Every structure is written in C-alpha cells, then in structure tokens.
Coordinates of C-alpha atoms in Angstrom, one line a residue:
Chain A
X1 CA -102.7 55.5 79.3
X2 CA -99.8 54.2 75.6
X3 CA -99.9 57.1 74.0
X4 CA -99.6 55.3 70.9
X5 CA -102.9 53.2 71.7
X6 CA -104.4 56.5 73.4
X7 CA -103.8 58.5 69.8
X8 CA -105.4 55.7 68.2
X9 CA -108.4 55.9 69.9
X10 CA -108.8 59.4 70.0
X11 CA -108.9 59.5 67.0
X12 CA -111.2 57.4 67.2
X13 CA -113.2 59.2 69.0
X14 CA -113.1 62.0 67.0
X15 CA -114.1 60.4 63.8
X16 CA -117.1 59.2 65.9
X17 CA -118.1 62.4 67.1
X18 CA -118.2 63.9 63.5
X19 CA -120.0 61.0 62.0
X20 CA -122.3 62.4 64.2
X21 CA -122.7 65.7 62.8
X22 CA -120.6 68.0 61.4
X23 CA -119.2 70.4 63.9
X24 CA -116.7 73.0 64.7
X25 CA -113.7 73.5 67.1
X26 CA -115.1 74.4 70.0
X27 CA -118.2 72.6 69.7
X28 CA -116.0 69.1 69.9
X29 CA -113.8 70.0 72.0
X30 CA -116.5 69.9 74.7
X31 CA -118.2 67.0 73.3
X32 CA -114.0 65.1 73.2
X33 CA -114.4 66.6 77.2
X34 CA -116.8 65.5 78.4
X35 CA -115.9 62.0 77.6
X36 CA -112.5 62.0 78.4
X37 CA -110.2 64.4 80.2
X38 CA -108.0 66.7 76.6
X39 CA -106.9 70.0 77.4
X40 CA -106.4 72.0 74.2
X41 CA -103.0 71.0 73.3
X42 CA -104.1 67.3 72.6
X43 CA -106.9 68.3 70.7
X44 CA -105.3 70.4 67.5
X45 CA -103.1 68.0 66.7
X46 CA -105.1 65.1 66.6
X47 CA -107.4 67.4 64.1
X48 CA -104.4 68.7 62.2
X49 CA -103.0 64.9 61.6
X50 CA -106.9 63.7 60.5
X51 CA -107.1 66.4 58.7
X52 CA -104.0 66.1 56.8
X53 CA -104.5 61.7 56.7
X54 CA -107.8 62.8 54.6
X55 CA -110.3 61.6 57.0
X56 CA -111.7 64.9 57.6
X57 CA -112.1 68.4 55.9
X58 CA -113.2 71.6 56.7
X59 CA -115.2 74.3 55.5
X60 CA -115.9 78.0 56.8
X61 CA -119.2 79.6 58.4
X62 CA -119.4 82.9 59.9
X63 CA -120.4 83.7 62.5
X64 CA -120.9 86.8 64.4
X65 CA -118.4 88.7 62.2
X66 CA -116.1 86.3 62.6
X67 CA -115.4 83.0 61.0
X68 CA -116.1 78.9 62.1
X69 CA -114.2 76.3 60.9
X70 CA -116.1 73.1 60.5
X71 CA -115.1 69.9 60.3
X72 CA -116.5 66.9 58.6
X73 CA -116.0 63.4 57.9
X74 CA -114.6 62.4 54.7
X75 CA -115.6 59.2 52.6
X76 CA -111.7 58.2 53.7
X77 CA -112.4 59.1 57.3
X78 CA -116.0 56.5 57.2
X79 CA -113.6 54.1 56.1
X80 CA -110.6 54.2 58.1
X81 CA -114.0 55.2 61.2
X82 CA -114.8 51.6 60.3
X83 CA -111.1 50.2 60.5
X84 CA -111.0 51.8 64.1
X85 CA -114.2 50.1 64.6
X86 CA -112.9 47.1 63.9
X87 CA -109.6 47.3 65.6
X88 CA -111.0 49.3 68.9
X89 CA -113.0 45.8 68.9
X90 CA -110.5 42.7 68.9
X91 CA -107.7 45.4 70.8
X92 CA -110.8 44.5 73.5
X93 CA -110.6 40.8 73.0
X94 CA -107.2 41.3 74.0
X95 CA -107.1 43.2 76.2
X96 CA -110.4 41.2 78.2
X97 CA -108.1 38.1 78.1
X98 CA -105.2 40.3 79.6
X99 CA -107.3 41.5 82.5
X100 CA -108.4 37.4 82.8
X101 CA -105.3 35.6 82.3
X102 CA -102.0 37.7 84.1
X103 CA -100.2 36.7 81.8
X104 CA -99.7 33.4 81.9
X105 CA -101.2 32.4 78.0
X106 CA -97.3 32.1 76.3
X107 CA -96.7 34.7 73.9
X108 CA -93.6 35.4 75.4
X109 CA -91.5 38.1 72.4
Chain B
X1 CA -110.3 89.6 75.9
X2 CA -108.1 89.3 79.3
X3 CA -104.5 89.9 78.8
X4 CA -103.5 86.9 80.8
X5 CA -104.6 84.5 77.0
X6 CA -102.6 87.5 75.2
X7 CA -100.2 85.6 76.9
X8 CA -100.3 82.8 76.4
X9 CA -101.0 83.5 72.4
X10 CA -98.2 85.6 72.0
X11 CA -95.9 83.3 73.2
X12 CA -97.6 80.3 71.2
X13 CA -97.1 82.9 68.8
X14 CA -93.4 83.9 69.6
X15 CA -92.4 80.0 70.3
X16 CA -93.7 79.0 67.1
X17 CA -90.8 80.7 65.0
X18 CA -89.4 79.8 62.1
X19 CA -92.4 76.8 61.2
X20 CA -94.2 77.4 58.2
X21 CA -96.1 80.6 57.7
X22 CA -99.1 78.7 56.7
X23 CA -98.8 76.1 59.6
X24 CA -98.3 78.4 62.3
X25 CA -101.5 80.9 61.3
X26 CA -103.6 77.3 61.2
X27 CA -102.8 76.9 65.0
X28 CA -102.6 80.7 65.8
X29 CA -106.0 81.1 64.3
X30 CA -107.5 77.4 65.6
X31 CA -106.4 78.6 69.4
X32 CA -108.1 82.0 68.7
X33 CA -111.2 81.0 67.6
X34 CA -111.2 78.1 70.4
X35 CA -110.9 81.3 72.6
X36 CA -113.2 83.5 71.3
X37 CA -116.4 80.3 71.4
X38 CA -115.2 79.9 74.8
X39 CA -115.8 83.9 75.7
X40 CA -118.7 83.8 73.8
X41 CA -119.8 80.9 76.2
X42 CA -118.9 82.4 78.9
X43 CA -116.3 80.6 80.3
X44 CA -114.4 82.5 82.9
X45 CA -110.0 83.6 81.8
X46 CA -109.1 81.1 84.6
X47 CA -111.6 78.4 82.5
X48 CA -110.8 79.1 79.4
X49 CA -106.8 79.2 80.7
X50 CA -106.8 75.6 82.3
X51 CA -108.9 74.5 78.6
X52 CA -105.8 75.7 76.6
X53 CA -103.0 73.8 78.9
X54 CA -99.4 74.9 79.2
X55 CA -98.3 77.2 76.5
X56 CA -95.0 75.2 76.7
X57 CA -96.7 71.9 75.8
X58 CA -99.2 73.6 72.3
X59 CA -95.8 74.3 70.6
X60 CA -94.4 71.5 72.0
X61 CA -97.3 69.7 69.9
X62 CA -97.2 71.5 66.9
X63 CA -94.0 71.2 66.5
X64 CA -93.8 67.8 67.2
X65 CA -96.6 67.3 64.6
X66 CA -94.4 69.7 61.5
X67 CA -92.5 67.1 62.0
X68 CA -94.0 64.5 61.6
X69 CA -96.0 65.7 58.6
X70 CA -93.3 66.6 56.5
X71 CA -91.8 63.1 57.1
X72 CA -95.2 62.3 56.0
X73 CA -95.6 63.2 52.6
X74 CA -92.3 61.8 52.0
X75 CA -92.3 58.2 53.3
X76 CA -96.4 57.7 54.4
X77 CA -97.5 54.8 51.1
X78 CA -101.1 53.0 52.1
X79 CA -100.7 49.8 54.3
X80 CA -101.8 46.9 52.0
X81 CA -104.8 45.5 52.2
X82 CA -106.4 47.0 55.4
X83 CA -106.3 50.2 53.6
X84 CA -104.4 52.5 56.2
X85 CA -103.3 55.5 56.2
X86 CA -103.6 56.9 52.2
X87 CA -101.1 59.5 51.8
X88 CA -100.9 63.2 53.1
X89 CA -101.6 66.2 51.3
X90 CA -104.4 64.9 50.2
X91 CA -106.4 67.1 48.0
X92 CA -109.8 68.8 50.1
X93 CA -112.0 70.2 47.3
X94 CA -111.6 67.4 44.8
X95 CA -115.1 65.5 43.9
X96 CA -116.1 62.5 45.4
X97 CA -115.5 60.6 42.3
X98 CA -112.5 61.7 41.7
X99 CA -111.7 60.3 45.4
X100 CA -112.5 57.5 44.6
X101 CA -110.4 56.8 41.4
X102 CA -107.8 58.5 42.9
X103 CA -108.2 56.1 46.6
X104 CA -107.8 53.2 44.0
X105 CA -104.6 54.4 42.1
X106 CA -103.1 55.6 45.2
X107 CA -103.7 52.2 46.7
X108 CA -102.4 49.8 43.7
X109 CA -99.5 52.4 43.0
X110 CA -99.2 52.5 47.5
X111 CA -98.7 48.3 47.3
X112 CA -96.0 48.6 45.0
X113 CA -94.3 51.4 46.4
X114 CA -94.5 49.2 49.3
X115 CA -93.4 46.1 48.1
X116 CA -90.6 48.1 46.7
X117 CA -89.9 50.1 49.3
X118 CA -90.2 47.2 51.8
X119 CA -87.4 44.5 49.0
X120 CA -84.7 47.3 48.8
X121 CA -85.2 47.9 52.5
X122 CA -84.9 44.3 53.2
X123 CA -81.3 43.3 50.7
X124 CA -79.9 47.0 52.8
X125 CA -80.4 45.2 55.6
X126 CA -78.9 42.4 54.1
X127 CA -76.3 43.8 53.5
X128 CA -75.1 45.6 56.4
X129 CA -75.7 42.4 57.8
X130 CA -72.5 41.5 55.3
X131 CA -70.5 44.9 55.8
X132 CA -70.6 44.0 59.8
X133 CA -69.8 40.2 60.3
X134 CA -66.8 41.0 57.8
X135 CA -66.1 43.5 60.2
X136 CA -66.2 41.2 63.2
X137 CA -64.1 38.6 60.9
X138 CA -61.7 41.7 60.6
X139 CA -61.5 42.0 64.7
X140 CA -60.1 38.1 64.3
X141 CA -58.0 38.9 62.3
X142 CA -56.5 41.7 63.8
X143 CA -56.2 38.8 66.8
X144 CA -54.5 36.7 64.9
X145 CA -52.3 39.5 62.8
X146 CA -51.3 41.2 66.6
X147 CA -50.2 37.8 68.1
X148 CA -47.9 37.2 64.7
X149 CA -46.8 40.6 64.6
X150 CA -45.2 40.3 68.5
X151 CA -44.0 36.9 67.2
X152 CA -42.1 38.8 65.1
X153 CA -40.5 40.6 67.1
X154 CA -37.0 39.5 68.6
X155 CA -36.0 39.7 72.1
X156 CA -35.4 42.4 74.0
X157 CA -38.0 45.1 72.6
X158 CA -40.9 45.2 74.8
X159 CA -41.9 48.4 74.0
X160 CA -42.6 46.7 70.5
X161 CA -44.1 44.6 70.9
X162 CA -46.1 46.9 74.0
X163 CA -47.1 49.2 70.7
X164 CA -47.9 46.4 68.4
X165 CA -50.7 45.1 71.8
X166 CA -52.2 48.1 71.6
X167 CA -52.1 48.2 67.8
X168 CA -54.3 45.3 67.6
X169 CA -56.2 45.6 71.0
X170 CA -56.9 49.6 68.8
X171 CA -58.0 47.7 66.3
X172 CA -59.3 44.9 67.2
X173 CA -61.9 46.6 69.4
X174 CA -62.3 49.8 67.0
X175 CA -63.9 46.5 64.3
X176 CA -65.3 44.9 66.4
X177 CA -67.5 48.8 67.1
X178 CA -68.2 49.1 63.8
X179 CA -69.8 45.7 63.3
X180 CA -71.4 46.1 66.3
X181 CA -73.3 49.2 65.2
X182 CA -73.8 48.4 61.7
X183 CA -75.3 45.1 62.7
X184 CA -77.8 46.4 65.2
X185 CA -78.2 48.6 62.8
X186 CA -79.2 46.0 59.6
X187 CA -81.3 44.3 62.7
X188 CA -82.8 47.7 62.8
X189 CA -83.2 48.0 59.2
X190 CA -85.0 45.4 58.4
X191 CA -87.6 45.3 62.0
X192 CA -88.5 48.4 60.8
X193 CA -88.6 46.4 57.0
X194 CA -91.1 43.3 58.6
X195 CA -93.4 46.2 60.4
X196 CA -94.2 47.9 57.1
X197 CA -94.7 44.8 55.7
X198 CA -97.5 43.2 58.1
X199 CA -98.8 46.6 58.3
X200 CA -101.2 48.1 59.9
X201 CA -104.1 47.2 63.1
X202 CA -101.5 44.5 63.9
X203 CA -98.5 47.1 63.4
X204 CA -100.1 49.4 66.1
X205 CA -100.2 47.0 68.6
X206 CA -96.0 45.5 66.9
X207 CA -95.3 49.4 66.7
X208 CA -95.4 49.1 70.9
X209 CA -93.8 46.0 70.7
X210 CA -91.1 47.2 68.5
X211 CA -90.4 50.3 70.4
X212 CA -90.2 48.4 73.3
X213 CA -87.5 46.5 71.8
X214 CA -86.3 49.5 70.0
X215 CA -85.2 51.2 73.1
X216 CA -84.2 47.8 74.6
X217 CA -81.5 47.4 70.8
X218 CA -80.7 50.6 72.0
X219 CA -79.2 50.5 75.2
X220 CA -77.2 47.2 73.6
X221 CA -76.4 49.3 71.6
X222 CA -75.0 51.6 74.2
X223 CA -73.5 49.4 75.7
X224 CA -71.8 47.1 73.3
X225 CA -70.3 50.5 72.2
X226 CA -69.0 51.4 75.1
X227 CA -67.4 48.1 76.1
X228 CA -65.7 48.0 72.2
X229 CA -65.0 51.5 72.4
X230 CA -63.6 51.5 75.7
X231 CA -61.7 47.9 74.3
X232 CA -60.2 49.9 71.4
X233 CA -59.3 53.8 73.3
X234 CA -57.7 51.1 76.0
X235 CA -55.8 49.2 73.0
X236 CA -55.1 53.3 71.9
X237 CA -53.9 54.1 74.9
X238 CA -51.5 50.9 75.1
X239 CA -50.0 51.6 71.6
X240 CA -49.8 55.5 71.4
X241 CA -46.9 56.1 73.9
X242 CA -44.6 53.3 72.8
X243 CA -44.1 55.6 69.5
X244 CA -44.8 52.5 67.5
X245 CA -47.7 54.2 65.6
X246 CA -46.0 57.4 64.6
X247 CA -43.2 55.1 63.1
X248 CA -45.2 53.7 61.3
X249 CA -46.6 56.9 60.4
X250 CA -43.5 58.3 59.0
X251 CA -42.4 55.9 57.5
X252 CA -45.3 54.9 55.6
X253 CA -45.8 59.0 54.5
X254 CA -41.6 59.0 53.7
X255 CA -40.3 60.9 56.7
X256 CA -36.7 60.2 56.7
X257 CA -36.0 59.2 60.2
X258 CA -33.0 59.2 62.2
X259 CA -30.5 57.5 61.0
X260 CA -27.0 55.8 61.3
X261 CA -24.2 56.9 59.0
X262 CA -22.2 54.0 58.0
X263 CA -19.1 54.7 55.8
X264 CA -17.1 51.6 54.2
X265 CA -14.5 51.7 52.2
X266 CA -12.9 49.5 49.9
X267 CA -9.8 49.9 47.5
X268 CA -11.7 49.2 43.1
X269 CA -8.8 47.0 42.1
X270 CA -10.5 44.1 45.2
X271 CA -13.8 44.6 44.3
X272 CA -14.6 43.1 40.6
X273 CA -18.3 42.5 41.6
X274 CA -20.9 44.2 43.2
X275 CA -24.4 43.3 44.9
X276 CA -26.7 45.6 47.0
X277 CA -29.9 43.8 48.6
X278 CA -32.5 46.2 50.2
X279 CA -35.6 45.9 51.9
X280 CA -37.0 49.7 51.3
X281 CA -33.7 51.7 51.4
X282 CA -32.6 53.1 47.9
X283 CA -29.7 51.6 46.2
X284 CA -28.0 54.9 44.1
X285 CA -24.8 53.8 42.1
X286 CA -22.6 56.7 41.0
X287 CA -19.5 58.3 40.2
X288 CA -18.3 59.0 43.3
X289 CA -17.0 63.1 42.5
X290 CA -15.3 64.0 45.5
X291 CA -14.4 60.2 45.6
X292 CA -10.8 59.5 46.2
X293 CA -8.9 57.6 42.9
X294 CA -9.1 53.7 42.9
X295 CA -11.3 54.2 46.0
X296 CA -15.6 52.6 46.4
X297 CA -17.5 53.5 48.6
X298 CA -20.2 53.0 50.4
X299 CA -22.4 55.5 52.6
X300 CA -25.3 53.4 54.3
X301 CA -27.9 55.7 55.9
X302 CA -29.1 53.0 58.7
X303 CA -32.8 53.8 60.4
X304 CA -33.1 52.2 64.0
X305 CA -35.1 48.9 62.9
X306 CA -32.3 48.0 60.0
X307 CA -29.4 46.7 59.9
X308 CA -27.3 46.7 56.9
X309 CA -24.2 44.5 56.6
X310 CA -21.2 44.1 54.4
X311 CA -18.9 42.0 53.8
X312 CA -16.3 41.2 50.8
X313 CA -15.7 37.5 49.4
X314 CA -12.9 36.7 47.1
X315 CA -13.5 40.3 44.5
X316 CA -17.2 40.7 45.3
X317 CA -18.9 43.8 47.9
X318 CA -22.2 42.1 49.1
X319 CA -24.2 44.7 51.4
X320 CA -27.6 43.8 52.3
X321 CA -29.9 45.2 54.4
X322 CA -32.2 43.3 56.9
X323 CA -34.6 44.0 59.3
X324 CA -33.6 43.9 63.4
X325 CA -37.0 42.6 63.7
X326 CA -37.8 45.3 65.8
X327 CA -40.7 46.5 63.9
X328 CA -43.6 44.4 62.5
X329 CA -45.0 44.0 59.7
X330 CA -41.5 45.1 58.1
X331 CA -42.5 42.6 54.7
X332 CA -45.5 45.0 53.7
X333 CA -44.0 48.0 55.0
X334 CA -41.2 47.5 53.4
X335 CA -43.0 47.8 50.2
X336 CA -43.3 51.5 50.1
X337 CA -39.9 53.4 49.2
X338 CA -37.6 54.4 52.2
X339 CA -36.1 57.8 52.8
X340 CA -32.9 56.3 53.5
X341 CA -30.5 55.1 51.2
X342 CA -26.9 53.4 51.1
X343 CA -24.9 55.1 47.8
X344 CA -22.5 53.1 46.1
X345 CA -19.7 55.3 44.9
X346 CA -17.4 54.5 42.4
X347 CA -13.9 56.1 40.7
X348 CA -14.0 57.8 38.0
X349 CA -13.6 55.3 34.7
X350 CA -13.6 52.5 37.2
X351 CA -16.5 49.4 35.5
X352 CA -17.3 46.2 37.9
X353 CA -17.4 43.0 36.3
X354 CA -21.2 42.5 37.4
X355 CA -23.8 44.8 39.3
X356 CA -26.7 43.1 40.8
X357 CA -28.9 46.1 42.7
X358 CA -32.6 44.7 44.1
X359 CA -34.6 47.0 46.1
X360 CA -38.4 45.7 47.7
X361 CA -39.7 48.8 47.6
X362 CA -37.0 51.8 47.2
X363 CA -36.1 53.7 44.9
X364 CA -32.8 52.6 42.3
X365 CA -30.7 55.4 41.0
X366 CA -27.9 53.9 38.6
X367 CA -25.4 56.4 37.1
X368 CA -22.1 55.0 36.0
X369 CA -20.9 53.0 32.9
X370 CA -20.3 49.5 33.9
X371 CA -19.9 46.0 33.6
X372 CA -23.7 43.5 32.6
X373 CA -25.8 45.5 35.5
X374 CA -29.2 43.4 36.6
X375 CA -31.4 46.2 38.8
X376 CA -34.7 44.8 40.1
X377 CA -37.2 46.3 42.6
X378 CA -40.9 45.1 43.6
X379 CA -42.4 48.1 44.0
X380 CA -40.1 50.9 43.6
X381 CA -39.0 52.7 41.0
X382 CA -35.5 52.5 38.6
X383 CA -33.6 55.7 37.2
X384 CA -31.0 54.2 34.7
X385 CA -28.5 56.5 33.2
X386 CA -26.9 54.4 30.1
X387 CA -24.8 58.0 29.0
X388 CA -20.7 56.6 27.8
X389 CA -21.7 52.5 28.3
X390 CA -21.8 50.6 25.7
X391 CA -24.5 47.4 26.4
X392 CA -27.2 45.6 25.5
X393 CA -30.9 46.8 27.2
X394 CA -33.6 45.6 28.5
X395 CA -36.2 46.7 31.4
X396 CA -39.1 45.1 31.9
X397 CA -42.4 46.8 33.9
X398 CA -45.0 44.7 35.5
X399 CA -47.9 47.2 36.3
X400 CA -45.6 50.7 36.5
X401 CA -44.6 52.0 32.5
X402 CA -41.1 52.3 31.2
X403 CA -39.8 55.8 30.0
X404 CA -37.1 55.7 27.7
X405 CA -35.4 59.2 27.0
X406 CA -38.5 61.3 28.3
X407 CA -41.2 59.9 26.0
X408 CA -43.1 57.0 27.6
X409 CA -43.8 53.8 25.4
X410 CA -46.8 51.2 25.6
X411 CA -45.8 47.9 26.8
X412 CA -44.3 46.2 29.5
X413 CA -40.6 45.7 28.1
X414 CA -38.3 47.7 26.3
X415 CA -35.2 46.6 24.5
X416 CA -32.1 48.7 23.2
X417 CA -28.8 48.6 22.2
X418 CA -27.0 45.8 20.0
X419 CA -25.0 43.2 20.5
X420 CA -23.1 45.3 22.9
X421 CA -20.4 44.4 25.3
X422 CA -22.5 44.5 28.2
X423 CA -25.6 43.1 29.6
X424 CA -28.6 45.5 31.4
X425 CA -31.6 43.7 33.1
X426 CA -34.2 46.0 34.9
X427 CA -37.1 44.5 35.9
X428 CA -39.7 46.7 38.3
X429 CA -43.2 44.8 39.7
X430 CA -44.8 48.0 40.6
X431 CA -42.6 50.8 39.8
X432 CA -41.8 53.0 37.1
X433 CA -38.7 52.6 34.6
X434 CA -37.0 55.3 33.5
X435 CA -34.1 55.0 31.2
X436 CA -32.0 58.0 29.9
X437 CA -29.0 58.4 27.2
X438 CA -30.2 55.7 25.3
X439 CA -30.7 56.3 21.4
X440 CA -34.4 55.9 20.5
X441 CA -33.9 54.9 17.0
X442 CA -33.3 51.6 18.1
X443 CA -36.1 51.6 20.1
X444 CA -37.5 47.4 19.4
X445 CA -40.2 47.2 21.1

C-alpha cells in the first residue's frame, strides 16, 4: 500500500479505537493487529506522531508494580478523527471510481 | 525475560545513541512495556520477537520520526479551513477551555502565517525563475561572444580559436546548468507553496501526485544537469590545453608575460615631438640614467599578442601598440593594467616640443622636464613628476582621485602653475593621478 495512504489510515484507525475508550499500549497493539497486520515497529511511531500532533494524550496507571501508559483521545483528536472519516469517505468514493473506471475518465496530470 | 529479547532491546538502545535523551527513554519505555505486557499475557519469546519486528527497522523508524518532529516544530502551520494538523509540541496538561481558546488563536495566527509563508514562497519562486532566465540568457550571450571572439582572431592562430570556442562552450554549459537548476528549484518552491495553500485532504492526495511529480523532476534535474555539465566539461577540456584561459588569468592578475624586448635609438636632435599610444602597457618617460648624450631610446617589451610599431614622420616619433588579433576581447582586457612597458628615455636636458602619451589601461609615469605634455588613460594611473619644469598644469579625473604634493584632493580637477611656458594636460577616467613636485600655494581648484 502507498506509505502515505497507509499512514493516514493507520492514524485514523488508532484514533477510532481510542474513541471507544482509553487503552494502554499492548491492548491497542492487539486490537490494531486484529484488523491489519502490523508490527510494533510501525505502531510506535504512529502513537508518537499522534501524541506530538496533540490528537492523543497519555496518563500512567500503576499495574503489577510498574506503570502502564494509557492513551486517550483529545478534543483535537476527536476533531481530526471526524475529519479523517470524511476524508476516507471521499477517498472511498474515488477508489470506487478508480476500480470501476480503469483509468478512462480523463483526469490527466 | 528472555535473553534474546534483552539483546534486541540492547541493540535498539545502541542504535538510538545520539538522539535526544527524552526520545530514547520514551521509545525504550514503550517497548519495555510492550514486552512486559506480552509476557504477562503469556506470549512466547518467539511470538514477542516476531511482533517486535526487525530492531534495525525500529531504530530507523524512531530516528525518522525524531527528525520529522524536529522539522515539524518549525514548519508546520495549521491548514486553512479544514483545521488540519495543529502545531506540534502542544502542551498536554492544559484544561479544555484553555485548549479551545488556544486552538482558535492558533487557527487565526496559523492562517496569517500560512498566507505570509505561501506569499513569500511564491515571491522566492518567482525570483528564482527570473534569475534562471538570466542565466539562460547569459548562456546565449556566451555563445554570441564566443562567435564574435573567434571572428576577432586573425587567421593562423588556430589554437586561440579552439581555446575561445572551448571557453565559450564551457561558459554556455555552465550558465545553462545553473539556469536549469534554478528553474527546477523555482518549480519546486512554487509547487510546494501551491500544495501548502490548497491544504488538507486534497493535499494528501495531491501529495502523492506531487511526490511522484517531484521524483520525475529529480530525474529531469539529473538528466538536464548531466547534459549541461558534460557540455561545460567538454568546453573546459578543449579550452584549458590551449593555454588560453591561463593566459587571460595571468593578464588579469597582472603577471608579466614572457616578452621580446625591442630597443630603438634615435638622434635626439631629429626628434622634436613624441607620441606614444599603448593598449595596456605602461608608459614610462624619463631622463635615461645611462643614456648616451643626444640619443632618445625607446625600449618596448612586446608580449606575444601585441605588436609595437616605431615610426618617425618628419621630426615626430610615433610608437603604437596594437593587438595582433591573437587574443580575443583584448580591448576589454586592455582596460586592466598590463605588466609590460614601453620606456621613453631622453638625454638630460632634452626638451621635446610636445609629448602625447596615451594608454587605455596601462599606468603612465612621467618624470622629465618637457614641453607641452598631454597624457591620457582610461583606467590606468598617472604619475607626473613636475620637478624642474615650468608649466601650467591641468589634471582631470572622472572616477579616480588626484594626489598632489602627497595630499589627496577633493574633486575631479586640479590646476597649478601660472602662465608658464608649457602646458601639461593630464586626464584619467578611472585611475589615480599623482602629481609630485608641485607648489601647493598654486592650488586654485
């Protein structure tokens, strides 16, 4: 998959999982892995990026004598998620056209 | 914890060395937590290792993200309208009200910043385009000059013609390559500005297209540059072996060329007027220390591309320095002082009726009591030692300065002496005129 596209979809996926409730890293990773194949390698940078953008926040909870880092969606993150959904809907429409049209609809660069 | 996992973690830690402390700690914490959770969930070492993926890739990803973060802090502004990504480094512990307020403020500030940024990028891009066009024109001019230069060279000087052609090809190729690079740069800048302005979803789609476009551009840059650079190198390869570039370099840097020295002697009684005209050789007129009585001696250092002619017409001696039409653009180069000289040595007590000493770029030094003297240069300096003569002197400079009696004078003209028997006229457009042996009380500038 195009890396740019995959990045966007991954971002949206993580945000949408968090919308259902705060989650800690391992659980999040399991849930993402259930939907698409992904190593930790790929997930960590996504979380870092989303956090850096201010779309998700973190807090720590003690668990078995160590700290478990929880991720939660911020207001900006909710907004961004809604936007992603719109964008992906639009993308879906385009993809349908592409899949159907076999490249004969005149758009040329 | 399994030792293989430990080793992977150690590898990651080593691979991250050099990144900010904070970045490393966060990453290691994350992976440690993941491993702890996985062990708690009863995963096997193999499973965990598989989920972790390649440590090399982990390192690379974190490094890439870290540099991306750094860039973002400086460049990212919120996109217009669609409220795209906000600035990074958002404070994490602010209350919601603060967040909403600051996000509105950020959106406004962001819009202004974006407009300014896009505008200045466009201006920059247009500037690049203009300079690029200038470079392309220069390449064409270089070709024109080359053709003109070759036509200036007299028949027989084949190497000089080849050298000139090579130099022209080099300059044209170089300028074309520069112009091309600037043009592609301008292209990239305006495209980037355009993308920035359009923003968001379309931006993401656009970006794919754009990166494809840029890649295409990269290839074109490489191809174009290769072509033009090859042309330039080819020109250089032809030109340098002919020695022509070196020749110009030496002339321009006032290195005295190898030259043939011509000496002519004349009976002083036969010569009443002296006229010397050079391109860029220096003219020195003085009382010869070793000169035989009643003999005027002319010593000329002739460079390979110059020709000196000595003629006597009636009681007038005429020396002319001319181009052999071997080096093109000598007229232009001759504005620069030459290191060759023509020396006019007169016997002590000799007085010419008139002297006219003219050089385009060479210095002129006069140290003799003479009759009327007229001396002119375009860019050279003139030194006149008036000691022992009686004269009315007028010196004019356009861009240079006049130094009389060791004192720099304001203004472009200077007169000294009163109603004396001889007239001295000194004129330099660009050089400095130095007059020695003048009585300063006669200043009446």
